[in-house]
PDB file of C-alpha atoms in Angstrom:
ATOM      1  CA  UNK G   1      57.101 138.656  53.265  1.00  0.00           C
ATOM      2  CA  UNK G   2      60.439 136.880  52.956  1.00  0.00           C
ATOM      3  CA  UNK G   3      61.042 134.310  55.674  1.00  0.00           C
ATOM      4  CA  UNK G   4      64.552 134.044  57.096  1.00  0.00           C
ATOM      5  CA  UNK G   5      65.626 130.773  58.620  1.00  0.00           C
ATOM      6  CA  UNK G   6      67.718 132.471  61.312  1.00  0.00           C
ATOM      7  CA  UNK G   7      70.243 135.202  62.017  1.00  0.00           C
ATOM      8  CA  UNK G   8      73.988 135.343  62.444  1.00  0.00           C
ATOM      9  CA  UNK G   9      75.576 138.197  64.346  1.00  0.00           C
ATOM     10  CA  UNK G  10      79.042 139.436  63.420  1.00  0.00           C
ATOM     11  CA  UNK G  11      80.758 141.717  65.921  1.00  0.00           C
ATOM     12  CA  UNK G  12      83.778 143.870  65.129  1.00  0.00           C
ATOM     13  CA  UNK G  13      85.771 145.984  67.560  1.00  0.00           C
ATOM     14  CA  UNK G  14      86.638 149.445  66.249  1.00  0.00           C
ATOM     15  CA  UNK G  15      90.342 148.829  66.866  1.00  0.00           C
ATOM     16  CA  UNK G  16      90.291 145.764  64.615  1.00  0.00           C
ATOM     17  CA  UNK G  17      89.126 147.513  61.441  1.00  0.00           C
ATOM     18  CA  UNK G  18      90.184 150.573  59.535  1.00  0.00           C
ATOM     19  CA  UNK G  19      88.331 153.770  60.378  1.00  0.00           C
ATOM     20  CA  UNK G  20      85.170 154.097  58.329  1.00  0.00           C
ATOM     21  CA  UNK G  21      85.074 150.429  57.314  1.00  0.00           C
ATOM     22  CA  UNK G  22      82.525 149.376  59.934  1.00  0.00           C
ATOM     23  CA  UNK G  23      79.485 150.211  57.785  1.00  0.00           C
ATOM     24  CA  UNK G  24      78.109 147.424  55.633  1.00  0.00           C
ATOM     25  CA  UNK G  25      79.339 147.431  52.042  1.00  0.00           C
ATOM     26  CA  UNK G  26      76.457 147.389  49.543  1.00  0.00           C
ATOM     27  CA  UNK G  27      78.657 146.192  46.680  1.00  0.00           C
ATOM     28  CA  UNK G  28      76.898 143.237  44.973  1.00  0.00           C
ATOM     29  CA  UNK G  29      78.466 139.851  45.697  1.00  0.00           C
ATOM     30  CA  UNK G  30      77.942 136.781  43.523  1.00  0.00           C
ATOM     31  CA  UNK G  31      76.259 133.984  45.473  1.00  0.00           C
ATOM     32  CA  UNK G  32      77.730 130.502  45.038  1.00  0.00           C
ATOM     33  CA  UNK G  33      75.492 127.990  43.188  1.00  0.00           C
ATOM     34  CA  UNK G  34      73.021 125.724  44.982  1.00  0.00           C
ATOM     35  CA  UNK G  35      70.916 128.227  46.973  1.00  0.00           C
ATOM     36  CA  UNK G  36      73.067 127.995  50.137  1.00  0.00           C
ATOM     37  CA  UNK G  37      71.451 128.597  53.513  1.00  0.00           C
ATOM     38  CA  UNK G  38      72.830 128.578  57.031  1.00  0.00           C
ATOM     39  CA  UNK G  39      72.222 125.081  58.386  1.00  0.00           C
ATOM     40  CA  UNK G  40      73.841 124.644  61.798  1.00  0.00           C
ATOM     41  CA  UNK G  41      76.073 125.842  64.626  1.00  0.00           C
ATOM     42  CA  UNK G  42      78.244 123.203  66.295  1.00  0.00           C
ATOM     43  CA  UNK G  43      79.329 123.072  69.954  1.00  0.00           C
ATOM     44  CA  UNK G  44      81.466 120.360  71.552  1.00  0.00           C
ATOM     45  CA  UNK G  45      80.028 119.016  74.790  1.00  0.00           C
ATOM     46  CA  UNK G  46      81.421 116.963  77.647  1.00  0.00           C
ATOM     47  CA  UNK G  47      78.298 115.031  78.710  1.00  0.00           C
ATOM     48  CA  UNK G  48      75.137 114.653  76.591  1.00  0.00           C
ATOM     49  CA  UNK G  49      73.241 113.496  79.680  1.00  0.00           C
ATOM     50  CA  UNK G  50      73.603 117.065  80.976  1.00  0.00           C
ATOM     51  CA  UNK G  51      73.560 119.073  77.748  1.00  0.00           C
ATOM     52  CA  UNK G  52      70.523 117.484  76.097  1.00  0.00           C
ATOM     53  CA  UNK G  53      68.154 118.168  79.043  1.00  0.00           C
ATOM     54  CA  UNK G  54      69.392 121.770  79.160  1.00  0.00           C
ATOM     55  CA  UNK G  55      68.605 122.455  75.520  1.00  0.00           C
ATOM     56  CA  UNK G  56      65.464 120.311  75.367  1.00  0.00           C
ATOM     57  CA  UNK G  57      63.788 120.794  78.731  1.00  0.00           C
ATOM     58  CA  UNK G  58      64.941 124.313  79.576  1.00  0.00           C
ATOM     59  CA  UNK G  59      65.359 125.983  76.170  1.00  0.00           C
ATOM     60  CA  UNK G  60      62.514 124.118  74.469  1.00  0.00           C
ATOM     61  CA  UNK G  61      64.455 122.562  71.593  1.00  0.00           C
ATOM     62  CA  UNK G  62      63.681 119.228  69.950  1.00  0.00           C
ATOM     63  CA  UNK G  63      66.226 116.469  69.259  1.00  0.00           C
ATOM     64  CA  UNK G  64      65.590 115.826  65.574  1.00  0.00           C
ATOM     65  CA  UNK G  65      68.524 113.600  64.624  1.00  0.00           C
ATOM     66  CA  UNK G  66      71.521 111.720  65.920  1.00  0.00           C
ATOM     67  CA  UNK G  67      74.605 110.126  64.378  1.00  0.00           C
ATOM     68  CA  UNK G  68      76.777 107.615  66.236  1.00  0.00           C
ATOM     69  CA  UNK G  69      80.294 106.785  65.073  1.00  0.00           C
ATOM     70  CA  UNK G  70      81.538 104.158  67.553  1.00  0.00           C
ATOM     71  CA  UNK G  71      84.510 103.354  65.355  1.00  0.00           C
ATOM     72  CA  UNK G  72      85.670 106.960  65.721  1.00  0.00           C
ATOM     73  CA  UNK G  73      84.376 107.348  69.284  1.00  0.00           C
ATOM     74  CA  UNK G  74      82.037 110.303  68.857  1.00  0.00           C
ATOM     75  CA  UNK G  75      78.346 111.085  68.461  1.00  0.00           C
ATOM     76  CA  UNK G  76      76.456 114.019  66.965  1.00  0.00           C
ATOM     77  CA  UNK G  77      73.148 115.371  68.257  1.00  0.00           C
ATOM     78  CA  UNK G  78      71.051 117.816  66.216  1.00  0.00           C
ATOM     79  CA  UNK G  79      68.433 120.008  67.870  1.00  0.00           C
ATOM     80  CA  UNK G  80      66.183 122.774  66.602  1.00  0.00           C
ATOM     81  CA  UNK G  81      63.301 124.977  67.662  1.00  0.00           C
ATOM     82  CA  UNK G  82      60.128 123.661  66.060  1.00  0.00           C
ATOM     83  CA  UNK G  83      57.075 125.917  65.729  1.00  0.00           C
ATOM     84  CA  UNK G  84      54.911 125.813  68.852  1.00  0.00           C
ATOM     85  CA  UNK G  85      52.523 122.848  68.686  1.00  0.00           C
ATOM     86  CA  UNK G  86      54.317 121.058  65.860  1.00  0.00           C
ATOM     87  CA  UNK G  87      54.872 117.394  66.708  1.00  0.00           C
ATOM     88  CA  UNK G  88      58.013 115.569  65.682  1.00  0.00           C
ATOM     89  CA  UNK G  89      57.385 111.846  65.233  1.00  0.00           C
ATOM     90  CA  UNK G  90      60.618 110.805  63.517  1.00  0.00           C
ATOM     91  CA  UNK G  91      63.182 108.716  65.379  1.00  0.00           C
ATOM     92  CA  UNK G  92      66.574 110.436  65.731  1.00  0.00           C
ATOM     93  CA  UNK G  93      69.136 108.300  63.924  1.00  0.00           C
ATOM     94  CA  UNK G  94      66.691 106.948  61.351  1.00  0.00           C
ATOM     95  CA  UNK G  95      66.957 107.610  57.634  1.00  0.00           C
ATOM     96  CA  UNK G  96      63.746 109.620  57.802  1.00  0.00           C
ATOM     97  CA  UNK G  97      65.307 111.847  60.459  1.00  0.00           C
ATOM     98  CA  UNK G  98      68.455 112.239  58.338  1.00  0.00           C
ATOM     99  CA  UNK G  99      66.321 113.310  55.373  1.00  0.00           C
ATOM    100  CA  UNK G 100      64.453 115.812  57.547  1.00  0.00           C
ATOM    101  CA  UNK G 101      67.666 117.287  58.968  1.00  0.00           C
ATOM    102  CA  UNK G 102      69.191 118.012  55.583  1.00  0.00           C
ATOM    103  CA  UNK G 103      66.035 119.415  54.009  1.00  0.00           C
ATOM    104  CA  UNK G 104      64.323 121.420  56.784  1.00  0.00           C
ATOM    105  CA  UNK G 105      63.859 125.182  56.576  1.00  0.00           C
ATOM    106  CA  UNK G 106      65.098 125.786  60.112  1.00  0.00           C
ATOM    107  CA  UNK G 107      68.602 125.917  61.530  1.00  0.00           C
ATOM    108  CA  UNK G 108      70.057 123.242  63.823  1.00  0.00           C
ATOM    109  CA  UNK G 109      72.271 123.266  66.876  1.00  0.00           C
ATOM    110  CA  UNK G 110      74.782 120.436  66.549  1.00  0.00           C
ATOM    111  CA  UNK G 111      76.263 119.039  69.768  1.00  0.00           C
ATOM    112  CA  UNK G 112      79.392 116.930  69.312  1.00  0.00           C
ATOM    113  CA  UNK G 113      80.252 114.432  72.042  1.00  0.00           C
ATOM    114  CA  UNK G 114      83.645 112.718  72.065  1.00  0.00           C
ATOM    115  CA  UNK G 115      83.080 109.462  73.931  1.00  0.00           C
ATOM    116  CA  UNK G 116      84.678 109.195  77.347  1.00  0.00           C
ATOM    117  CA  UNK G 117      84.893 112.888  78.206  1.00  0.00           C
ATOM    118  CA  UNK G 118      81.890 112.563  80.531  1.00  0.00           C
ATOM    119  CA  UNK G 119      83.800 110.164  82.803  1.00  0.00           C
ATOM    120  CA  UNK G 120      87.342 111.494  82.387  1.00  0.00           C
ATOM    121  CA  UNK G 121      88.343 113.106  85.682  1.00  0.00           C
ATOM    122  CA  UNK G 122      91.300 114.820  83.995  1.00  0.00           C
ATOM    123  CA  UNK G 123      89.200 116.403  81.255  1.00  0.00           C
ATOM    124  CA  UNK G 124      88.708 120.041  82.233  1.00  0.00           C
ATOM    125  CA  UNK G 125      86.171 120.812  79.543  1.00  0.00           C
ATOM    126  CA  UNK G 126      86.188 122.689  76.256  1.00  0.00           C
ATOM    127  CA  UNK G 127      87.223 126.276  75.665  1.00  0.00           C
ATOM    128  CA  UNK G 128      83.911 128.143  75.538  1.00  0.00           C
ATOM    129  CA  UNK G 129      85.194 131.289  73.820  1.00  0.00           C
ATOM    130  CA  UNK G 130      85.037 134.922  74.953  1.00  0.00           C
ATOM    131  CA  UNK G 131      88.633 135.259  76.079  1.00  0.00           C
ATOM    132  CA  UNK G 132      90.885 137.935  74.638  1.00  0.00           C
ATOM    133  CA  UNK G 133      90.855 137.835  70.820  1.00  0.00           C
ATOM    134  CA  UNK G 134      88.541 134.817  70.679  1.00  0.00           C
ATOM    135  CA  UNK G 135      86.336 134.669  67.613  1.00  0.00           C
ATOM    136  CA  UNK G 136      83.423 132.629  68.958  1.00  0.00           C
ATOM    137  CA  UNK G 137      81.074 134.487  71.263  1.00  0.00           C
ATOM    138  CA  UNK G 138      77.756 132.775  71.964  1.00  0.00           C
ATOM    139  CA  UNK G 139      74.458 131.484  70.684  1.00  0.00           C
ATOM    140  CA  UNK G 140      71.193 133.207  71.570  1.00  0.00           C
ATOM    141  CA  UNK G 141      67.510 132.560  72.131  1.00  0.00           C
ATOM    142  CA  UNK G 142      64.676 135.051  71.665  1.00  0.00           C
ATOM    143  CA  UNK G 143      61.928 135.389  74.265  1.00  0.00           C
ATOM    144  CA  UNK G 144      58.994 137.676  75.040  1.00  0.00           C
ATOM    145  CA  UNK G 145      60.101 138.391  78.619  1.00  0.00           C
ATOM    146  CA  UNK G 146      63.821 138.260  79.410  1.00  0.00           C
ATOM    147  CA  UNK G 147      63.218 138.748  83.141  1.00  0.00           C
ATOM    148  CA  UNK G 148      60.659 135.929  83.462  1.00  0.00           C
ATOM    149  CA  UNK G 149      62.788 133.528  81.423  1.00  0.00           C
ATOM    150  CA  UNK G 150      65.901 134.347  83.448  1.00  0.00           C
ATOM    151  CA  UNK G 151      64.023 133.783  86.691  1.00  0.00           C
ATOM    152  CA  UNK G 152      62.761 130.431  85.417  1.00  0.00           C
ATOM    153  CA  UNK G 153      66.262 129.307  84.435  1.00  0.00           C
ATOM    154  CA  UNK G 154      67.717 130.464  87.753  1.00  0.00           C
ATOM    155  CA  UNK G 155      65.103 128.468  89.649  1.00  0.00           C
ATOM    156  CA  UNK G 156      66.056 125.445  87.528  1.00  0.00           C
ATOM    157  CA  UNK G 157      69.603 125.726  88.856  1.00  0.00           C
ATOM    158  CA  UNK G 158      71.292 127.564  85.972  1.00  0.00           C
ATOM    159  CA  UNK G 159      74.086 130.031  86.616  1.00  0.00           C
ATOM    160  CA  UNK G 160      74.508 133.315  84.781  1.00  0.00           C
ATOM    161  CA  UNK G 161      77.304 135.327  83.249  1.00  0.00           C
ATOM    162  CA  UNK G 162      74.964 138.306  83.327  1.00  0.00           C
ATOM    163  CA  UNK G 163      71.442 138.800  84.666  1.00  0.00           C
ATOM    164  CA  UNK G 164      69.050 141.262  82.977  1.00  0.00           C
ATOM    165  CA  UNK G 165      69.761 144.230  85.249  1.00  0.00           C
ATOM    166  CA  UNK G 166      73.513 143.713  85.514  1.00  0.00           C
ATOM    167  CA  UNK G 167      76.163 145.452  83.435  1.00  0.00           C
ATOM    168  CA  UNK G 168      75.743 148.431  81.148  1.00  0.00           C
ATOM    169  CA  UNK G 169      73.319 146.727  78.754  1.00  0.00           C
ATOM    170  CA  UNK G 170      70.040 146.278  80.629  1.00  0.00           C
ATOM    171  CA  UNK G 171      67.245 143.944  79.617  1.00  0.00           C
ATOM    172  CA  UNK G 172      69.315 141.078  78.239  1.00  0.00           C
ATOM    173  CA  UNK G 173      70.984 138.145  79.959  1.00  0.00           C
ATOM    174  CA  UNK G 174      73.631 135.481  79.429  1.00  0.00           C
ATOM    175  CA  UNK G 175      73.100 132.054  80.971  1.00  0.00           C
ATOM    176  CA  UNK G 176      75.770 129.352  81.054  1.00  0.00           C
ATOM    177  CA  UNK G 177      75.030 125.980  79.468  1.00  0.00           C
ATOM    178  CA  UNK G 178      76.487 122.841  81.153  1.00  0.00           C
ATOM    179  CA  UNK G 179      79.813 123.290  79.321  1.00  0.00           C
ATOM    180  CA  UNK G 180      80.146 126.970  80.102  1.00  0.00           C
ATOM    181  CA  UNK G 181      79.053 128.292  76.721  1.00  0.00           C
ATOM    182  CA  UNK G 182      77.203 131.584  76.899  1.00  0.00           C
ATOM    183  CA  UNK G 183      73.566 131.576  75.779  1.00  0.00           C
ATOM    184  CA  UNK G 184      72.210 135.081  75.330  1.00  0.00           C
ATOM    185  CA  UNK G 185      68.566 135.710  76.226  1.00  0.00           C
ATOM    186  CA  UNK G 186      67.187 138.492  74.043  1.00  0.00           C
ATOM    187  CA  UNK G 187      63.760 140.122  73.911  1.00  0.00           C
ATOM    188  CA  UNK G 188      61.857 139.591  70.676  1.00  0.00           C
ATOM    189  CA  UNK G 189      60.711 142.514  68.607  1.00  0.00           C
ATOM    190  CA  UNK G 190      57.099 143.584  68.981  1.00  0.00           C
ATOM    191  CA  UNK G 191      56.461 142.512  65.373  1.00  0.00           C
ATOM    192  CA  UNK G 192      57.597 138.921  65.938  1.00  0.00           C
ATOM    193  CA  UNK G 193      54.889 136.312  65.484  1.00  0.00           C
ATOM    194  CA  UNK G 194      56.457 133.427  67.414  1.00  0.00           C
ATOM    195  CA  UNK G 195      54.391 131.423  69.899  1.00  0.00           C
ATOM    196  CA  UNK G 196      57.346 129.534  71.416  1.00  0.00           C
ATOM    197  CA  UNK G 197      58.558 130.601  74.832  1.00  0.00           C
ATOM    198  CA  UNK G 198      62.103 130.474  73.437  1.00  0.00           C
ATOM    199  CA  UNK G 199      63.554 130.031  69.968  1.00  0.00           C
ATOM    200  CA  UNK G 200      67.119 129.600  68.743  1.00  0.00           C
ATOM    201  CA  UNK G 201      67.838 132.952  67.120  1.00  0.00           C
ATOM    202  CA  UNK G 202      71.492 133.612  66.392  1.00  0.00           C
ATOM    203  CA  UNK G 203      75.183 132.796  66.689  1.00  0.00           C
ATOM    204  CA  UNK G 204      77.694 135.539  67.433  1.00  0.00           C
ATOM    205  CA  UNK G 205      81.170 135.610  65.892  1.00  0.00           C
ATOM    206  CA  UNK G 206      83.804 138.312  66.275  1.00  0.00           C
ATOM    207  CA  UNK G 207      85.422 139.425  63.032  1.00  0.00           C
ATOM    208  CA  UNK G 208      88.508 141.488  62.226  1.00  0.00           C
ATOM    209  CA  UNK G 209      87.392 143.172  58.997  1.00  0.00           C
ATOM    210  CA  UNK G 210      83.642 143.469  58.351  1.00  0.00           C
ATOM    211  CA  UNK G 211      84.162 144.307  54.683  1.00  0.00           C
ATOM    212  CA  UNK G 212      85.830 140.944  54.068  1.00  0.00           C
ATOM    213  CA  UNK G 213      83.528 138.954  56.380  1.00  0.00           C
ATOM    214  CA  UNK G 214      80.316 140.422  54.988  1.00  0.00           C
ATOM    215  CA  UNK G 215      81.407 139.664  51.426  1.00  0.00           C
ATOM    216  CA  UNK G 216      82.154 136.063  52.453  1.00  0.00           C
ATOM    217  CA  UNK G 217      78.757 135.470  54.066  1.00  0.00           C
ATOM    218  CA  UNK G 218      76.913 137.267  51.288  1.00  0.00           C
ATOM    219  CA  UNK G 219      78.517 134.807  48.862  1.00  0.00           C
ATOM    220  CA  UNK G 220      76.920 132.075  50.992  1.00  0.00           C
ATOM    221  CA  UNK G 221      73.500 133.584  50.353  1.00  0.00           C
ATOM    222  CA  UNK G 222      73.081 135.679  53.495  1.00  0.00           C
ATOM    223  CA  UNK G 223      71.646 139.185  53.624  1.00  0.00           C
ATOM    224  CA  UNK G 224      72.419 141.980  56.066  1.00  0.00           C
ATOM    225  CA  UNK G 225      69.161 142.413  57.973  1.00  0.00           C
ATOM    226  CA  UNK G 226      70.323 144.991  60.479  1.00  0.00           C
ATOM    227  CA  UNK G 227      73.435 146.726  61.727  1.00  0.00           C
ATOM    228  CA  UNK G 228      74.170 148.684  64.877  1.00  0.00           C
ATOM    229  CA  UNK G 229      77.158 150.913  65.527  1.00  0.00           C
ATOM    230  CA  UNK G 230      78.516 151.932  68.926  1.00  0.00           C
ATOM    231  CA  UNK G 231      81.554 153.891  70.036  1.00  0.00           C
ATOM    232  CA  UNK G 232      83.825 150.857  70.327  1.00  0.00           C
ATOM    233  CA  UNK G 233      82.150 148.082  68.327  1.00  0.00           C
ATOM    234  CA  UNK G 234      79.649 147.342  65.578  1.00  0.00           C
ATOM    235  CA  UNK G 235      77.117 144.571  65.117  1.00  0.00           C
ATOM    236  CA  UNK G 236      75.944 143.113  61.799  1.00  0.00           C
ATOM    237  CA  UNK G 237      72.981 140.734  61.717  1.00  0.00           C
ATOM    238  CA  UNK G 238      72.684 138.439  58.710  1.00  0.00           C
ATOM    239  CA  UNK G 239      70.081 135.853  57.704  1.00  0.00           C
ATOM    240  CA  UNK G 240      69.443 133.234  55.024  1.00  0.00           C
ATOM    241  CA  UNK G 241      66.174 133.405  53.124  1.00  0.00           C
ATOM    242  CA  UNK G 242      64.301 130.121  52.695  1.00  0.00           C
ATOM    243  CA  UNK G 243      62.612 131.459  49.572  1.00  0.00           C
ATOM    244  CA  UNK G 244      64.082 130.042  46.371  1.00  0.00           C
TER     245      UNK G 244
END
């Protein structure tokens, strides 16, 4: 079976696209050279001392690499979900870690820290998306039991945008990360063969015209894995194959 490195979710509101254009277009699209694959999602963070423990200790990710640019006053942290039981012995910031980052089959979460924000009393934080007409929505993790995971995160002191039994969509949750970004907690499919308690699964972006957006991402080597259509919005899930 083809292995996909991860999924991207594109969401379109019915009012943003012409009637009938929500369905995926099967017209062939030429893929750009170089076997492109989705490599990372970047979030800006205020304080790595708070964000790194959240993603490592609570969401089970591994810090695989780090770049420091003191001359420009920012640092980059790269995390990923490694297969359960796989040990990572490389030192973040080393050349070996750099080589791993840019050649791995998985997808990374990049956290960008602009130095000084963690101690700036006047810094109110970054815009986390999800306001009217915002494009960025959230990242997501897959789990076997949304209710058990949500309870665990709540006991760890996390706050929620939505708990599993709240709202009209039952059985999924949104937890806030330390900067207020939404992290969706989604139940895995019964066919999934993933031993991790949690794994980084997707990034959600809102799009205006799915026909144009799907063609763009297809040109970057992605495939439409699934689509769902509702009365007022549609969802398109895309992934990059790691098979040459």
